[in-house]
Short mmCIF file of C-alpha atoms in Angstrom, two decimals:
data_model
loop_
_atom_site.label_atom_id
_atom_site.label_comp_id
_atom_site.label_asym_id
_atom_site.label_seq_id
_atom_site.Cartn_x
_atom_site.Cartn_y
_atom_site.Cartn_z
CA UNK A 280 11.82 1.02 -31.89
CA UNK A 281 10.36 3.28 -29.02
CA UNK A 282 8.06 0.35 -28.17
CA UNK A 283 10.28 -2.11 -28.01
CA UNK A 284 12.97 -0.06 -26.02
CA UNK A 285 10.40 -0.06 -23.56
CA UNK A 286 9.31 -3.72 -23.66
CA UNK A 287 13.18 -4.88 -23.46
CA UNK A 288 13.31 -1.90 -19.80
CA UNK A 289 10.52 -3.02 -18.17
CA UNK A 290 11.68 -7.13 -18.87
CA UNK A 291 14.66 -6.21 -17.16
CA UNK A 292 12.66 -4.49 -14.52
CA UNK A 293 10.37 -7.43 -13.77
CA UNK A 294 13.44 -9.97 -14.06
CA UNK A 295 15.84 -7.93 -11.48
CA UNK A 296 12.46 -7.58 -9.58
CA UNK A 297 12.03 -11.63 -9.47
CA UNK A 298 15.59 -12.50 -8.44
CA UNK A 299 14.87 -9.61 -5.49
CA UNK A 300 12.17 -11.74 -4.29
CA UNK A 301 13.46 -15.01 -4.87
CA UNK A 302 16.51 -13.53 -2.92
CA UNK A 303 14.35 -11.85 0.20
CA UNK A 304 13.21 -15.16 0.29
CA UNK A 305 16.33 -16.84 0.23
CA UNK A 306 17.80 -14.54 3.19
CA UNK A 307 14.72 -14.20 5.58
CA UNK A 308 15.07 -15.93 8.61
CA UNK A 309 12.16 -17.36 10.26
CA UNK A 310 9.85 -16.89 6.50
CA UNK A 311 8.27 -19.20 4.79
CA UNK A 312 7.68 -19.33 0.85
CA UNK A 313 5.01 -17.83 0.19
CA UNK A 314 2.15 -20.21 -0.76
CA UNK A 315 -0.26 -18.25 -3.30
CA UNK A 316 -3.85 -18.59 -1.90
CA UNK A 317 -6.76 -18.12 -4.37
CA UNK A 318 -7.66 -14.33 -4.65
CA UNK A 319 -10.19 -12.28 -6.58
CA UNK A 320 -8.62 -9.75 -8.94
CA UNK A 321 -9.68 -6.61 -7.40
CA UNK A 322 -8.02 -7.67 -3.98
CA UNK A 323 -4.38 -7.93 -5.63
CA UNK A 324 -5.34 -5.01 -7.59
CA UNK A 325 -1.20 -3.51 -8.17
CA UNK A 326 -1.00 0.44 -8.22
CA UNK A 327 2.24 1.82 -8.11
CA UNK A 328 4.18 4.20 -9.51
CA UNK A 329 4.99 2.24 -13.06
CA UNK A 330 1.42 0.92 -13.37
CA UNK A 331 -1.83 2.95 -12.99
CA UNK A 332 -5.61 2.46 -12.29
CA UNK A 333 -7.15 0.37 -15.00
CA UNK A 334 -9.10 3.71 -17.16
CA UNK A 335 -12.50 2.07 -16.58
CA UNK A 336 -11.85 1.87 -13.17
CA UNK A 337 -14.64 2.53 -10.72
CA UNK A 338 -14.96 1.72 -7.27
CA UNK A 339 -18.51 1.11 -5.00
CA UNK A 340 -17.94 2.93 -2.00
CA UNK A 341 -19.20 3.16 1.79
CA UNK A 342 -18.75 5.67 4.20
CA UNK A 343 -16.70 5.68 7.57
CA UNK A 344 -17.55 7.30 10.73
CA UNK A 345 -16.72 10.43 10.74
CA UNK A 346 -16.94 10.63 6.55
CA UNK A 347 -14.37 8.79 4.44
CA UNK A 348 -14.69 6.45 2.20
CA UNK A 349 -13.92 3.01 1.56
CA UNK A 350 -14.34 0.18 -0.98
CA UNK A 351 -17.32 -0.42 0.12
CA UNK A 352 -16.10 -4.47 -0.10
CA UNK A 353 -13.25 -3.76 2.80
CA UNK A 354 -15.41 -1.46 5.11
CA UNK A 355 -16.34 -4.81 7.33
CA UNK A 356 -12.93 -5.86 8.31
CA UNK A 357 -11.93 -2.80 8.36
CA UNK A 358 -14.22 -1.87 10.82
CA UNK A 359 -13.34 -4.63 12.48
CA UNK A 360 -9.96 -4.56 13.13
CA UNK A 361 -10.19 -1.21 14.34
CA UNK A 362 -12.81 -1.62 16.80
CA UNK A 363 -10.20 -4.84 18.06
CA UNK A 364 -8.08 -1.88 18.67
CA UNK A 365 -10.28 -0.20 20.53
CA UNK A 366 -11.05 -3.07 22.65
CA UNK A 367 -7.16 -2.66 23.74
CA UNK A 368 -7.59 0.67 24.84
CA UNK A 369 -6.12 2.29 21.96
CA UNK A 370 -7.28 5.12 19.82
CA UNK A 371 -6.77 4.60 16.25
CA UNK A 372 -8.17 7.10 13.08
CA UNK A 373 -8.68 6.66 9.47
CA UNK A 374 -6.94 10.26 8.66
CA UNK A 375 -6.91 9.60 4.75
CA UNK A 376 -9.02 7.17 3.13
CA UNK A 377 -10.17 6.85 -0.74
CA UNK A 378 -9.80 9.82 -2.69
CA UNK A 379 -10.98 11.02 -6.17
CA UNK A 380 -9.16 11.62 -9.09
CA UNK A 381 -9.74 15.37 -8.24
CA UNK A 382 -8.68 15.51 -4.72
CA UNK A 383 -4.98 13.61 -5.62
CA UNK A 384 -4.33 16.01 -8.56
CA UNK A 385 -4.69 18.78 -5.79
CA UNK A 386 -2.63 17.16 -3.52
CA UNK A 387 0.17 16.60 -6.00
CA UNK A 388 0.07 19.88 -7.69
CA UNK A 389 0.22 21.69 -4.43
CA UNK A 390 3.72 19.90 -3.26
CA UNK A 391 5.14 21.30 -6.55
CA UNK A 392 4.44 24.73 -5.86
CA UNK A 393 5.46 24.59 -1.92
CA UNK A 394 8.73 22.95 -4.13
CA UNK A 395 9.01 25.58 -6.74
CA UNK A 396 8.38 28.05 -4.21
CA UNK A 397 10.99 26.93 -1.90
CA UNK A 398 13.05 27.25 -4.93
CA UNK A 399 13.55 24.07 -6.69
CA UNK A 400 13.25 24.18 -10.72
CA UNK A 401 9.97 23.01 -12.48
CA UNK A 402 11.20 19.86 -13.42
CA UNK A 403 12.92 19.13 -10.39
CA UNK A 404 9.64 19.91 -8.16
CA UNK A 405 7.98 17.33 -10.21
CA UNK A 406 10.18 14.66 -9.52
CA UNK A 407 10.81 15.66 -5.71
CA UNK A 408 6.92 15.78 -5.80
CA UNK A 409 6.72 12.59 -6.52
CA UNK A 410 8.70 10.89 -4.14
CA UNK A 411 6.14 12.22 -1.70
CA UNK A 412 2.96 12.37 -3.35
CA UNK A 413 1.47 9.93 -5.79
CA UNK A 414 0.89 11.77 -9.15
CA UNK A 415 -3.15 11.22 -10.19
CA UNK A 416 -4.09 7.92 -11.24
CA UNK A 417 -0.95 6.11 -9.25
CA UNK A 418 -1.97 6.10 -5.72
CA UNK A 419 -3.28 3.26 -3.63
CA UNK A 420 -5.93 5.93 -2.21
CA UNK A 421 -7.68 5.90 -5.31
CA UNK A 422 -8.79 2.40 -5.86
CA UNK A 423 -11.01 2.49 -1.89
CA UNK A 424 -8.85 -0.02 -1.23
CA UNK A 425 -6.03 1.69 0.87
CA UNK A 426 -6.27 3.47 4.35
CA UNK A 427 -3.92 5.51 6.30
CA UNK A 428 -4.40 4.92 9.74
CA UNK A 429 -2.40 7.17 12.77
CA UNK A 430 -3.03 7.21 16.50
CA UNK A 431 -5.53 9.79 18.37
CA UNK A 432 -2.43 10.59 20.52
CA UNK A 433 -0.07 11.52 17.75
CA UNK A 434 -1.35 12.57 13.84
CA UNK A 435 2.26 12.94 12.57
CA UNK A 436 2.52 10.84 9.81
CA UNK A 437 6.30 10.79 10.49
CA UNK A 438 8.66 7.80 11.63
CA UNK A 439 7.98 8.51 15.09
CA UNK A 440 4.01 7.06 14.27
CA UNK A 441 5.59 3.62 14.81
CA UNK A 442 6.19 3.37 18.00
CA UNK A 443 2.76 4.31 19.35
CA UNK A 444 0.64 1.92 20.49
CA UNK A 445 -2.01 2.02 17.99
CA UNK A 446 0.65 1.38 15.05
CA UNK A 447 2.87 -1.62 16.98
CA UNK A 448 -1.32 -3.72 17.37
CA UNK A 449 -1.54 -2.95 13.68
CA UNK A 450 1.69 -3.93 12.58
CA UNK A 451 1.27 -7.19 14.73
CA UNK A 452 -2.72 -7.75 13.99
CA UNK A 453 -3.13 -6.30 10.63
CA UNK A 454 -2.95 -9.86 8.32
CA UNK A 455 -5.99 -11.11 10.42
CA UNK A 456 -8.62 -8.56 8.96
CA UNK A 457 -6.76 -8.80 5.50
CA UNK A 458 -4.57 -5.88 5.69
CA UNK A 459 -1.24 -5.22 5.58
CA UNK A 460 1.35 -2.46 6.15
CA UNK A 461 1.90 -1.31 2.10
CA UNK A 462 5.16 -0.17 2.52
CA UNK A 463 7.67 -1.31 4.62
CA UNK A 464 10.88 0.03 5.78
CA UNK A 465 13.03 -2.13 3.50
CA UNK A 466 11.05 -2.56 0.62
CA UNK A 467 11.45 0.99 -0.52
CA UNK A 468 13.48 0.29 -3.40
CA UNK A 469 11.14 -2.17 -4.51
CA UNK A 470 7.64 -0.29 -3.57
CA UNK A 471 9.24 3.48 -5.05
CA UNK A 472 7.73 4.89 -1.61
CA UNK A 473 9.49 5.84 1.43
CA UNK A 474 8.73 4.16 4.69
CA UNK A 475 5.22 5.01 5.82
CA UNK A 476 4.68 2.92 9.06
CA UNK A 477 0.76 4.48 8.93
CA UNK A 478 -0.03 3.51 4.96
CA UNK A 479 -2.54 -0.20 4.82
CA UNK A 480 -3.83 -1.60 2.20
CA UNK A 481 -6.23 -4.39 1.79
CA UNK A 482 -5.60 -7.65 0.04
CA UNK A 483 -8.12 -10.75 2.07
CA UNK A 484 -7.29 -12.49 4.63
CA UNK A 485 -5.27 -15.54 2.77
CA UNK A 486 -2.80 -12.84 0.89
CA UNK A 487 -2.70 -10.93 3.55
CA UNK A 488 -1.52 -14.45 6.12
CA UNK A 489 1.03 -15.00 3.10
CA UNK A 490 3.28 -11.98 2.45
CA UNK A 491 2.97 -11.95 6.35
CA UNK A 492 4.81 -15.33 6.82
CA UNK A 493 6.80 -14.67 3.31
CA UNK A 494 8.00 -11.68 4.58
CA UNK A 495 7.68 -10.17 0.41
CA UNK A 496 6.01 -6.69 -0.05
CA UNK A 497 3.32 -6.94 -2.41
CA UNK A 498 5.16 -6.48 -5.71
CA UNK A 499 7.55 -9.03 -4.81
CA UNK A 500 4.42 -11.57 -4.21
CA UNK A 501 2.66 -10.55 -7.14
CA UNK A 502 5.51 -11.37 -9.19
CA UNK A 503 6.30 -14.88 -7.53
CA UNK A 504 2.84 -15.66 -7.68
CA UNK A 505 2.70 -14.62 -11.66
CA UNK A 506 6.03 -16.63 -12.22
CA UNK A 507 4.38 -19.78 -10.82
CA UNK A 508 1.05 -19.18 -12.58
CA UNK A 509 2.96 -19.16 -15.88
CA UNK A 510 5.79 -21.90 -14.93
CA UNK A 511 2.93 -24.63 -16.18
CA UNK A 512 3.25 -26.56 -11.84
CA UNK A 513 -0.12 -26.30 -10.01
CA UNK A 514 -0.02 -23.81 -7.24
CA UNK A 515 -0.33 -25.26 -3.59
CA UNK A 516 -3.10 -25.94 -1.81
CA UNK A 517 -4.61 -23.07 -0.26
CA UNK A 518 -4.46 -22.35 3.07
CA UNK A 519 -7.57 -21.73 5.38
CA UNK A 520 -8.53 -18.04 6.45
CA UNK A 521 -7.52 -16.63 9.39
CA UNK A 522 -9.96 -15.67 11.86
CA UNK A 523 -11.47 -13.47 12.80
CA UNK A 524 -6.81 24.95 2.42
CA UNK A 525 -3.47 22.71 2.73
CA UNK A 526 -3.94 19.23 2.88
CA UNK A 527 -2.26 18.26 5.79
CA UNK A 528 -0.63 15.49 4.77
CA UNK A 529 2.19 14.38 1.80
CA UNK A 530 1.08 10.56 2.06
CA UNK A 531 0.92 7.83 -1.31
#
């Protein structure tokens, strides 16, 4: 019985999300419908509050200058993007990348402890903590596909980060290197996560272009993509790729 209720709830949520994705397309001026270019499964892995990492998930990592690590498959595009930003006279900094389960657990439990110290009851503290720090297994940082990028001159993870020259450049050009701004300001109800003008996620260059052109967030894009694939209709042809201690951050 509980399983049937859970499945019904998930189906209802999917219908609502699909409806919001269609509405987003209809209401977005100057946007184009997604093309759904081919992509490898790992590039479009969805990890969010409702989709935990697969139990058998494993990733091969490569170390960035400074010691942080990312999925080795995104290393080249990430370093190319950062170098292009530097070539424009800016100083982007990777402040967070891959996280282990242990580190994510520490961040989450630490946030809970601080909230309880501030007067929250245990259940309230856990609920509130999840709004700011992903529970272990639900953070994109555990995939190795996400990085938090800040300006060297302003390293606070708050809304003012979007005002830096580095973020403005990254928001405009990240798609050229296969990245998207994962948590846009107008998509919090869909992603379940507040606006983070520093969190970038690798999806591959064709999908990044598709997401940029459509104005959809990753959840909306993947649901429409799945709907198109299940409809029995052939997908449009793919476009060519475009050229070219306390932890200090409460971040997903």
